mmCIF file of C-alpha atoms and ligand atoms in Angstrom:
data_model
loop_
_atom_site.group_PDB
_atom_site.id
_atom_site.type_symbol
_atom_site.label_atom_id
_atom_site.label_comp_id
_atom_site.label_asym_id
_atom_site.label_seq_id
_atom_site.Cartn_x
_atom_site.Cartn_y
_atom_site.Cartn_z
ATOM 1 C CA MET A 135 70.553 -0.718 -5.699
ATOM 2 C CA ASN A 136 67.977 -2.467 -7.756
ATOM 3 C CA PRO A 137 66.724 -4.555 -4.935
ATOM 4 C CA PHE A 138 65.591 -8.081 -6.402
ATOM 5 C CA TYR A 139 69.823 -7.932 -7.152
ATOM 6 C CA ASP A 140 70.538 -7.203 -4.036
ATOM 7 C CA LYS A 141 68.670 -9.820 -2.927
ATOM 8 C CA LEU A 142 69.673 -12.318 -5.358
ATOM 9 C CA LEU A 143 73.935 -10.783 -4.317
ATOM 10 C CA ARG A 144 73.112 -11.936 -0.442
ATOM 11 C CA CYS A 145 71.581 -15.506 -1.334
ATOM 12 C CA TYR A 146 74.869 -15.907 -4.090
ATOM 13 C CA GLU A 147 76.888 -15.573 -1.074
ATOM 14 C CA CYS A 148 74.942 -17.685 1.918
ATOM 15 C CA LEU A 149 74.568 -20.637 -1.088
ATOM 16 C CA ARG A 150 78.538 -20.114 -1.184
ATOM 17 C CA GLU A 151 79.165 -20.519 2.423
ATOM 18 C CA LYS A 152 78.274 -23.706 1.820
ATOM 19 C CA THR A 153 79.243 -25.200 -1.366
ATOM 20 C CA SER A 154 81.458 -24.499 -3.732
ATOM 21 C CA PHE A 155 79.979 -27.134 -6.662
ATOM 22 C CA GLU A 156 79.881 -25.639 -9.875
ATOM 23 C CA PRO A 157 77.081 -26.582 -11.638
ATOM 24 C CA VAL A 158 76.926 -27.084 -15.487
ATOM 25 C CA THR A 159 72.831 -28.102 -15.834
ATOM 26 C CA ALA A 160 70.417 -26.846 -14.304
ATOM 27 C CA VAL A 161 67.152 -28.958 -13.375
ATOM 28 C CA VAL A 162 63.845 -27.518 -11.575
ATOM 29 C CA LEU A 163 61.934 -30.764 -11.050
ATOM 30 C CA GLY A 164 57.842 -29.930 -10.898
ATOM 31 C CA SER A 165 54.926 -31.794 -9.061
ATOM 32 C CA GLY A 166 55.379 -34.757 -8.021
ATOM 33 C CA LEU A 167 58.781 -35.315 -9.931
ATOM 34 C CA GLY A 168 60.913 -34.827 -7.280
ATOM 35 C CA GLY A 169 61.584 -38.049 -6.124
ATOM 36 C CA TYR A 170 64.861 -37.710 -9.239
ATOM 37 C CA ALA A 171 66.919 -35.633 -7.442
ATOM 38 C CA ASP A 172 67.630 -38.154 -4.312
ATOM 39 C CA GLU A 173 68.503 -41.047 -6.614
ATOM 40 C CA MET A 174 71.455 -39.194 -8.227
ATOM 41 C CA GLU A 175 75.286 -38.880 -6.836
ATOM 42 C CA GLN A 176 74.615 -36.384 -4.347
ATOM 43 C CA VAL A 177 77.358 -34.133 -3.163
ATOM 44 C CA ALA A 178 75.924 -31.849 -1.258
ATOM 45 C CA SER A 179 72.442 -29.982 -0.377
ATOM 46 C CA VAL A 180 71.188 -27.079 0.761
ATOM 47 C CA GLU A 181 67.568 -25.896 2.314
ATOM 48 C CA TYR A 182 65.893 -22.781 1.002
ATOM 49 C CA ARG A 183 65.157 -22.192 4.629
ATOM 50 C CA GLU A 184 69.083 -22.592 5.081
ATOM 51 C CA ILE A 185 69.918 -19.614 2.028
ATOM 52 C CA GLN A 186 68.951 -16.014 3.507
ATOM 53 C CA GLY A 187 65.976 -13.751 1.666
ATOM 54 C CA PHE A 188 65.608 -17.086 -0.244
ATOM 55 C CA PRO A 189 61.366 -17.679 -1.331
ATOM 56 C CA VAL A 190 60.270 -20.805 0.633
ATOM 57 C CA SER A 191 57.918 -23.213 -1.268
ATOM 58 C CA THR A 192 54.738 -24.323 0.244
ATOM 59 C CA VAL A 193 53.219 -26.248 -1.763
ATOM 60 C CA PRO A 194 53.094 -30.414 -0.924
ATOM 61 C CA GLY A 195 54.565 -32.270 -3.094
ATOM 62 C CA HIS A 196 57.788 -29.809 -3.524
ATOM 63 C CA ARG A 197 60.317 -30.243 -0.627
ATOM 64 C CA GLY A 198 62.225 -27.670 -0.852
ATOM 65 C CA ARG A 199 66.264 -27.216 -1.776
ATOM 66 C CA PHE A 200 69.163 -27.582 -3.396
ATOM 67 C CA VAL A 201 70.711 -30.895 -4.368
ATOM 68 C CA PHE A 202 74.463 -30.919 -6.126
ATOM 69 C CA GLY A 203 75.955 -33.499 -7.206
ATOM 70 C CA TYR A 204 76.530 -35.461 -10.899
ATOM 71 C CA VAL A 205 73.819 -37.277 -12.884
ATOM 72 C CA GLU A 206 76.441 -39.599 -15.229
ATOM 73 C CA ASP A 207 79.801 -37.546 -14.283
ATOM 74 C CA VAL A 208 77.759 -34.191 -15.349
ATOM 75 C CA PRO A 209 77.765 -31.604 -12.212
ATOM 76 C CA VAL A 210 74.345 -30.234 -11.889
ATOM 77 C CA VAL A 211 72.418 -28.293 -9.835
ATOM 78 C CA VAL A 212 68.502 -29.868 -9.364
ATOM 79 C CA MET A 213 66.246 -27.727 -7.454
ATOM 80 C CA GLN A 214 63.885 -30.197 -6.000
ATOM 81 C CA GLY A 215 60.501 -28.339 -5.412
ATOM 82 C CA ARG A 216 59.751 -24.328 -6.712
ATOM 83 C CA VAL A 217 58.795 -20.904 -6.236
ATOM 84 C CA HIS A 218 55.003 -20.044 -7.430
ATOM 85 C CA TYR A 219 53.785 -16.819 -7.980
ATOM 86 C CA TYR A 220 50.460 -17.786 -6.603
ATOM 87 C CA GLU A 221 52.659 -18.772 -3.552
ATOM 88 C CA GLY A 222 51.944 -14.714 -3.367
ATOM 89 C CA TYR A 223 55.310 -14.595 -3.941
ATOM 90 C CA ASP A 224 56.784 -11.060 -6.021
ATOM 91 C CA ILE A 225 57.565 -12.161 -9.250
ATOM 92 C CA HIS A 226 61.462 -11.306 -9.040
ATOM 93 C CA ASP A 227 61.686 -13.799 -6.079
ATOM 94 C CA VAL A 228 60.041 -16.651 -8.446
ATOM 95 C CA VAL A 229 62.746 -16.329 -10.069
ATOM 96 C CA LEU A 230 64.913 -15.691 -8.159
ATOM 97 C CA PRO A 231 66.434 -19.350 -8.333
ATOM 98 C CA ILE A 232 66.778 -19.340 -11.362
ATOM 99 C CA ARG A 233 69.173 -16.889 -11.705
ATOM 100 C CA LEU A 234 70.770 -17.730 -8.474
ATOM 101 C CA MET A 235 72.019 -21.420 -10.490
ATOM 102 C CA LYS A 236 73.228 -19.319 -13.240
ATOM 103 C CA LEU A 237 75.595 -17.432 -10.731
ATOM 104 C CA MET A 238 76.329 -20.177 -10.002
ATOM 105 C CA GLY A 239 78.026 -21.355 -13.089
ATOM 106 C CA ALA A 240 74.667 -23.470 -14.927
ATOM 107 C CA GLU A 241 74.218 -22.491 -19.100
ATOM 108 C CA ASN A 242 71.545 -25.175 -19.366
ATOM 109 C CA LEU A 243 68.330 -25.179 -17.855
ATOM 110 C CA LEU A 244 65.950 -27.958 -17.939
ATOM 111 C CA LEU A 245 62.918 -27.094 -16.680
ATOM 112 C CA THR A 246 60.172 -29.894 -15.307
ATOM 113 C CA ASN A 247 56.469 -29.582 -14.918
ATOM 114 C CA ALA A 248 52.714 -31.323 -14.697
ATOM 115 C CA ALA A 249 50.807 -29.150 -16.776
ATOM 116 C CA GLY A 250 46.546 -29.791 -17.517
ATOM 117 C CA GLY A 251 46.909 -31.965 -21.758
ATOM 118 C CA ILE A 252 44.781 -29.507 -23.770
ATOM 119 C CA GLN A 253 45.504 -30.256 -26.937
ATOM 120 C CA GLU A 254 43.718 -33.279 -28.781
ATOM 121 C CA GLY A 255 44.635 -36.971 -28.863
ATOM 122 C CA MET A 256 46.520 -35.658 -25.137
ATOM 123 C CA GLN A 257 46.632 -38.683 -22.075
ATOM 124 C CA PRO A 258 47.371 -37.781 -19.069
ATOM 125 C CA GLY A 259 50.843 -39.592 -18.216
ATOM 126 C CA ASP A 260 52.231 -37.919 -21.864
ATOM 127 C CA PHE A 261 54.988 -36.514 -21.848
ATOM 128 C CA MET A 262 55.315 -32.620 -24.027
ATOM 129 C CA MET A 263 58.576 -31.073 -24.656
ATOM 130 C CA ILE A 264 57.897 -27.521 -25.175
ATOM 131 C CA GLU A 265 58.569 -25.675 -28.379
ATOM 132 C CA ASP A 266 57.432 -21.960 -27.127
ATOM 133 C CA HIS A 267 55.210 -20.567 -24.662
ATOM 134 C CA ILE A 268 52.094 -17.631 -23.217
ATOM 135 C CA THR A 269 53.489 -16.203 -20.388
ATOM 136 C CA GLN A 270 51.725 -12.752 -21.414
ATOM 137 C CA PHE A 271 48.563 -13.771 -18.068
ATOM 138 C CA VAL A 272 51.474 -13.394 -15.241
ATOM 139 C CA PRO A 273 53.806 -10.292 -14.610
ATOM 140 C CA SER A 274 57.383 -10.381 -16.427
ATOM 141 C CA PRO A 275 59.845 -10.938 -13.525
ATOM 142 C CA LEU A 276 61.437 -9.041 -16.096
ATOM 143 C CA THR A 277 59.792 -5.707 -14.892
ATOM 144 C CA GLY A 278 61.465 -3.239 -12.759
ATOM 145 C CA PRO A 279 65.232 -1.716 -13.324
ATOM 146 C CA ASN A 280 67.241 -4.144 -15.703
ATOM 147 C CA VAL A 281 70.525 -5.283 -14.174
ATOM 148 C CA GLU A 282 72.578 -4.845 -17.395
ATOM 149 C CA SER A 283 75.234 -7.472 -15.847
ATOM 150 C CA LEU A 284 72.350 -10.252 -16.071
ATOM 151 C CA GLY A 285 70.696 -9.447 -19.361
ATOM 152 C CA GLU A 286 69.533 -6.746 -22.002
ATOM 153 C CA ARG A 287 66.133 -4.838 -21.164
ATOM 154 C CA PHE A 288 64.371 -6.214 -24.241
ATOM 155 C CA PRO A 289 66.115 -9.947 -24.479
ATOM 156 C CA ASP A 290 64.627 -11.051 -28.075
ATOM 157 C CA MET A 291 61.986 -14.456 -27.184
ATOM 158 C CA SER A 292 61.739 -15.688 -30.158
ATOM 159 C CA GLN A 293 63.190 -18.569 -29.886
ATOM 160 C CA VAL A 294 63.386 -19.859 -25.111
ATOM 161 C CA TYR A 295 63.459 -22.946 -26.025
ATOM 162 C CA ASP A 296 66.946 -23.829 -27.598
ATOM 163 C CA GLN A 297 66.949 -25.904 -31.075
ATOM 164 C CA GLY A 298 70.554 -27.944 -30.087
ATOM 165 C CA ILE A 299 68.407 -28.481 -26.631
ATOM 166 C CA ARG A 300 65.061 -29.599 -27.827
ATOM 167 C CA LYS A 301 66.952 -31.506 -30.852
ATOM 168 C CA VAL A 302 68.650 -33.752 -28.063
ATOM 169 C CA ILE A 303 65.188 -34.438 -25.870
ATOM 170 C CA ALA A 304 63.450 -35.289 -29.046
ATOM 171 C CA GLU A 305 66.597 -37.639 -30.240
ATOM 172 C CA THR A 306 66.288 -39.091 -27.180
ATOM 173 C CA ALA A 307 62.655 -40.225 -26.169
ATOM 174 C CA LYS A 308 63.185 -41.603 -29.972
ATOM 175 C CA ARG A 309 65.431 -43.830 -28.549
ATOM 176 C CA LEU A 310 63.492 -44.576 -25.308
ATOM 177 C CA GLU A 311 60.538 -45.004 -27.158
ATOM 178 C CA ILE A 312 58.284 -42.944 -25.690
ATOM 179 C CA ASP A 313 56.136 -41.236 -27.318
ATOM 180 C CA LEU A 314 56.819 -37.220 -26.949
ATOM 181 C CA LYS A 315 54.495 -34.778 -27.803
ATOM 182 C CA ARG A 316 55.446 -31.093 -28.950
ATOM 183 C CA GLY A 317 54.050 -28.281 -28.488
ATOM 184 C CA VAL A 318 53.110 -24.225 -26.271
ATOM 185 C CA TYR A 319 52.693 -24.646 -22.764
ATOM 186 C CA ILE A 320 50.148 -21.319 -21.916
ATOM 187 C CA GLN A 321 51.349 -19.863 -17.691
ATOM 188 C CA PHE A 322 48.236 -18.958 -16.121
ATOM 189 C CA THR A 323 48.805 -17.759 -12.134
ATOM 190 C CA GLY A 324 46.875 -20.604 -10.320
ATOM 191 C CA PRO A 325 46.305 -21.617 -7.331
ATOM 192 C CA ASN A 326 42.672 -22.458 -9.173
ATOM 193 C CA PHE A 327 42.595 -24.787 -11.898
ATOM 194 C CA GLU A 328 41.185 -23.237 -14.851
ATOM 195 C CA THR A 329 37.662 -23.030 -16.057
ATOM 196 C CA PRO A 330 36.468 -24.423 -19.313
ATOM 197 C CA ALA A 331 35.952 -21.350 -20.948
ATOM 198 C CA GLU A 332 39.110 -20.252 -19.837
ATOM 199 C CA ILE A 333 40.843 -23.687 -21.768
ATOM 200 C CA ARG A 334 38.772 -22.682 -24.403
ATOM 201 C CA MET A 335 40.095 -19.665 -24.550
ATOM 202 C CA ALA A 336 43.510 -21.155 -24.147
ATOM 203 C CA ARG A 337 43.288 -23.517 -27.097
ATOM 204 C CA THR A 338 42.236 -20.510 -29.401
ATOM 205 C CA LEU A 339 45.410 -19.240 -28.014
ATOM 206 C CA GLY A 340 47.013 -21.192 -29.756
ATOM 207 C CA ALA A 341 48.390 -23.913 -26.156
ATOM 208 C CA ASP A 342 49.111 -27.159 -26.219
ATOM 209 C CA ALA A 343 48.923 -27.524 -22.450
ATOM 210 C CA VAL A 344 48.448 -25.844 -18.286
ATOM 211 C CA GLY A 345 50.639 -24.783 -15.761
ATOM 212 C CA MET A 346 51.141 -22.257 -13.092
ATOM 213 C CA SER A 347 54.696 -22.392 -12.888
ATOM 214 C CA THR A 348 58.144 -22.323 -16.078
ATOM 215 C CA ALA A 349 57.030 -19.937 -18.100
ATOM 216 C CA VAL A 350 58.774 -17.064 -16.149
ATOM 217 C CA GLU A 351 61.686 -19.167 -15.240
ATOM 218 C CA ALA A 352 62.837 -19.503 -19.041
ATOM 219 C CA MET A 353 61.457 -16.434 -19.287
ATOM 220 C CA ALA A 354 64.234 -14.922 -16.806
ATOM 221 C CA ALA A 355 66.545 -17.946 -17.600
ATOM 222 C CA ARG A 356 66.797 -16.374 -21.618
ATOM 223 C CA HIS A 357 67.653 -12.890 -20.245
ATOM 224 C CA MET A 358 70.292 -13.899 -18.871
ATOM 225 C CA GLY A 359 71.711 -16.170 -21.983
ATOM 226 C CA MET A 360 70.928 -19.235 -20.772
ATOM 227 C CA ARG A 361 70.288 -22.378 -23.172
ATOM 228 C CA VAL A 362 66.822 -23.898 -22.175
ATOM 229 C CA GLY A 363 64.972 -26.823 -22.895
ATOM 230 C CA GLY A 364 61.271 -27.906 -20.922
ATOM 231 C CA ILE A 365 59.430 -30.699 -20.662
ATOM 232 C CA SER A 366 55.721 -31.322 -19.218
ATOM 233 C CA VAL A 367 54.696 -34.558 -17.824
ATOM 234 C CA ILE A 368 51.042 -34.084 -18.806
ATOM 235 C CA SER A 369 48.977 -35.119 -15.492
ATOM 236 C CA ASN A 370 44.973 -34.673 -16.548
ATOM 237 C CA LEU A 371 43.422 -33.670 -18.868
ATOM 238 C CA ALA A 372 42.779 -29.810 -19.060
ATOM 239 C CA CYS A 373 39.454 -28.454 -17.219
ATOM 240 C CA GLY A 374 36.488 -29.465 -20.225
ATOM 241 C CA ILE A 375 38.541 -31.319 -21.928
ATOM 242 C CA SER A 376 38.093 -34.034 -18.553
ATOM 243 C CA PRO A 377 34.755 -34.789 -16.903
ATOM 244 C CA MET A 378 36.453 -34.831 -13.901
ATOM 245 C CA PRO A 379 36.688 -32.190 -11.209
ATOM 246 C CA LEU A 380 40.843 -31.489 -11.108
ATOM 247 C CA SER A 381 42.221 -32.232 -8.010
ATOM 248 C CA HIS A 382 46.507 -31.991 -7.522
ATOM 249 C CA GLU A 383 46.252 -35.242 -5.691
ATOM 250 C CA GLU A 384 45.899 -36.144 -9.687
ATOM 251 C CA VAL A 385 48.047 -34.373 -10.317
ATOM 252 C CA GLN A 386 50.706 -35.881 -7.805
ATOM 253 C CA MET A 387 49.765 -39.665 -8.989
ATOM 254 C CA ALA A 388 49.832 -38.640 -12.616
ATOM 255 C CA ALA A 389 54.154 -37.832 -11.724
ATOM 256 C CA ASP A 390 54.158 -40.656 -9.881
ATOM 257 C CA GLU A 391 53.132 -42.894 -12.913
ATOM 258 C CA ALA A 392 55.198 -41.641 -15.042
ATOM 259 C CA ALA A 393 58.473 -40.646 -12.720
ATOM 260 C CA PRO A 394 60.304 -43.824 -14.187
ATOM 261 C CA TYR A 395 60.194 -42.798 -17.729
ATOM 262 C CA PHE A 396 60.573 -39.253 -16.935
ATOM 263 C CA LYS A 397 64.050 -39.868 -14.781
ATOM 264 C CA ARG A 398 65.676 -42.399 -17.627
ATOM 265 C CA LEU A 399 64.123 -39.178 -20.494
ATOM 266 C CA LEU A 400 65.516 -36.746 -17.611
ATOM 267 C CA THR A 401 69.189 -38.946 -17.051
ATOM 268 C CA GLN A 402 69.468 -39.423 -21.225
ATOM 269 C CA VAL A 403 69.393 -35.539 -21.530
ATOM 270 C CA ILE A 404 71.652 -34.233 -18.968
ATOM 271 C CA SER A 405 74.093 -36.656 -20.601
ATOM 272 C CA GLY A 406 73.357 -35.954 -24.445
ATOM 273 C CA LEU A 407 73.333 -32.404 -23.426
ATOM 274 C CA SER A 408 76.996 -33.002 -21.605
ATOM 275 C CA ARG A 409 78.145 -34.712 -24.922
ATOM 276 C CA GLU A 410 76.801 -32.479 -27.903
ATOM 277 C CA LEU A 411 78.402 -28.982 -26.019
HETATM 278 N N1 LIG B 200 45.839 -26.908 -14.817
HETATM 279 C C1 LIG B 200 46.665 -25.415 -14.002
HETATM 280 N N2 LIG B 200 47.774 -26.118 -14.163
HETATM 281 C C2 LIG B 200 48.218 -27.162 -13.719
HETATM 282 C C3 LIG B 200 47.352 -28.587 -13.912
HETATM 283 C C4 LIG B 200 46.123 -28.028 -14.591
HETATM 284 O O1 LIG B 200 45.440 -28.396 -15.164
HETATM 285 N N3 LIG B 200 47.372 -29.559 -14.336
HETATM 286 C C5 LIG B 200 48.548 -29.496 -13.876
HETATM 287 N N4 LIG B 200 49.672 -28.738 -13.391
#
């Protein structure tokens, strides 16, 4: 038996002892964006530390719980705080929560994050819809024995971020008069911010925004056949593009300021998705 799959099933059983809620859409809230969960119609919540074997987030600004409830009548599970590779977890543990939400029933996954802007013209506070990603700097969560019941050994990644979801995000942003950037997200391991040379490399590779999460989660979700959407809040200009040194506080502050717009966008994307299905 695959030890990661074993752990996943144990976590699933543990979670099911606490709630029978069946979400349609799963949402991961990034740095500084966790407040969104406090405003939805909550049915239940489960702290990560109550789930046996579950990796617990240690990052300031990440709360560490699943919230179950409704956004405009759509059953959703929201992760208030995610698990990062830089916290020292095995990459398989990093994507365990994503797999867990799929086992609970979620078919759609909306990933959000705070990211550093690389694309010319980006400003802190901008939103970027993720159209594709580069994740070759981080180990793949699909390594090791493949669990066929989750997905195939060599999954196609030609369209990680679902066209239908992208259309809903773009139309919603337009309706809300939010200037939506689009681009490629590159994931580095962190926890250090990048050097100017690394950002020049990322730009040369075709990246528009940089972060320390999300791409591996999207990959695990695609492996399982989930439909994935991604939105980055540009919290800062990436190193070398901005003349200022970077700090986590800056990232959180920018996310806080973007929060009201983000809330409207996310709520309408979730309800838009349910109409589109
Ligand atoms: N680099 C990496 N991760 C980030 C950044 C950044 O500039 N901003 C927010 N998350």
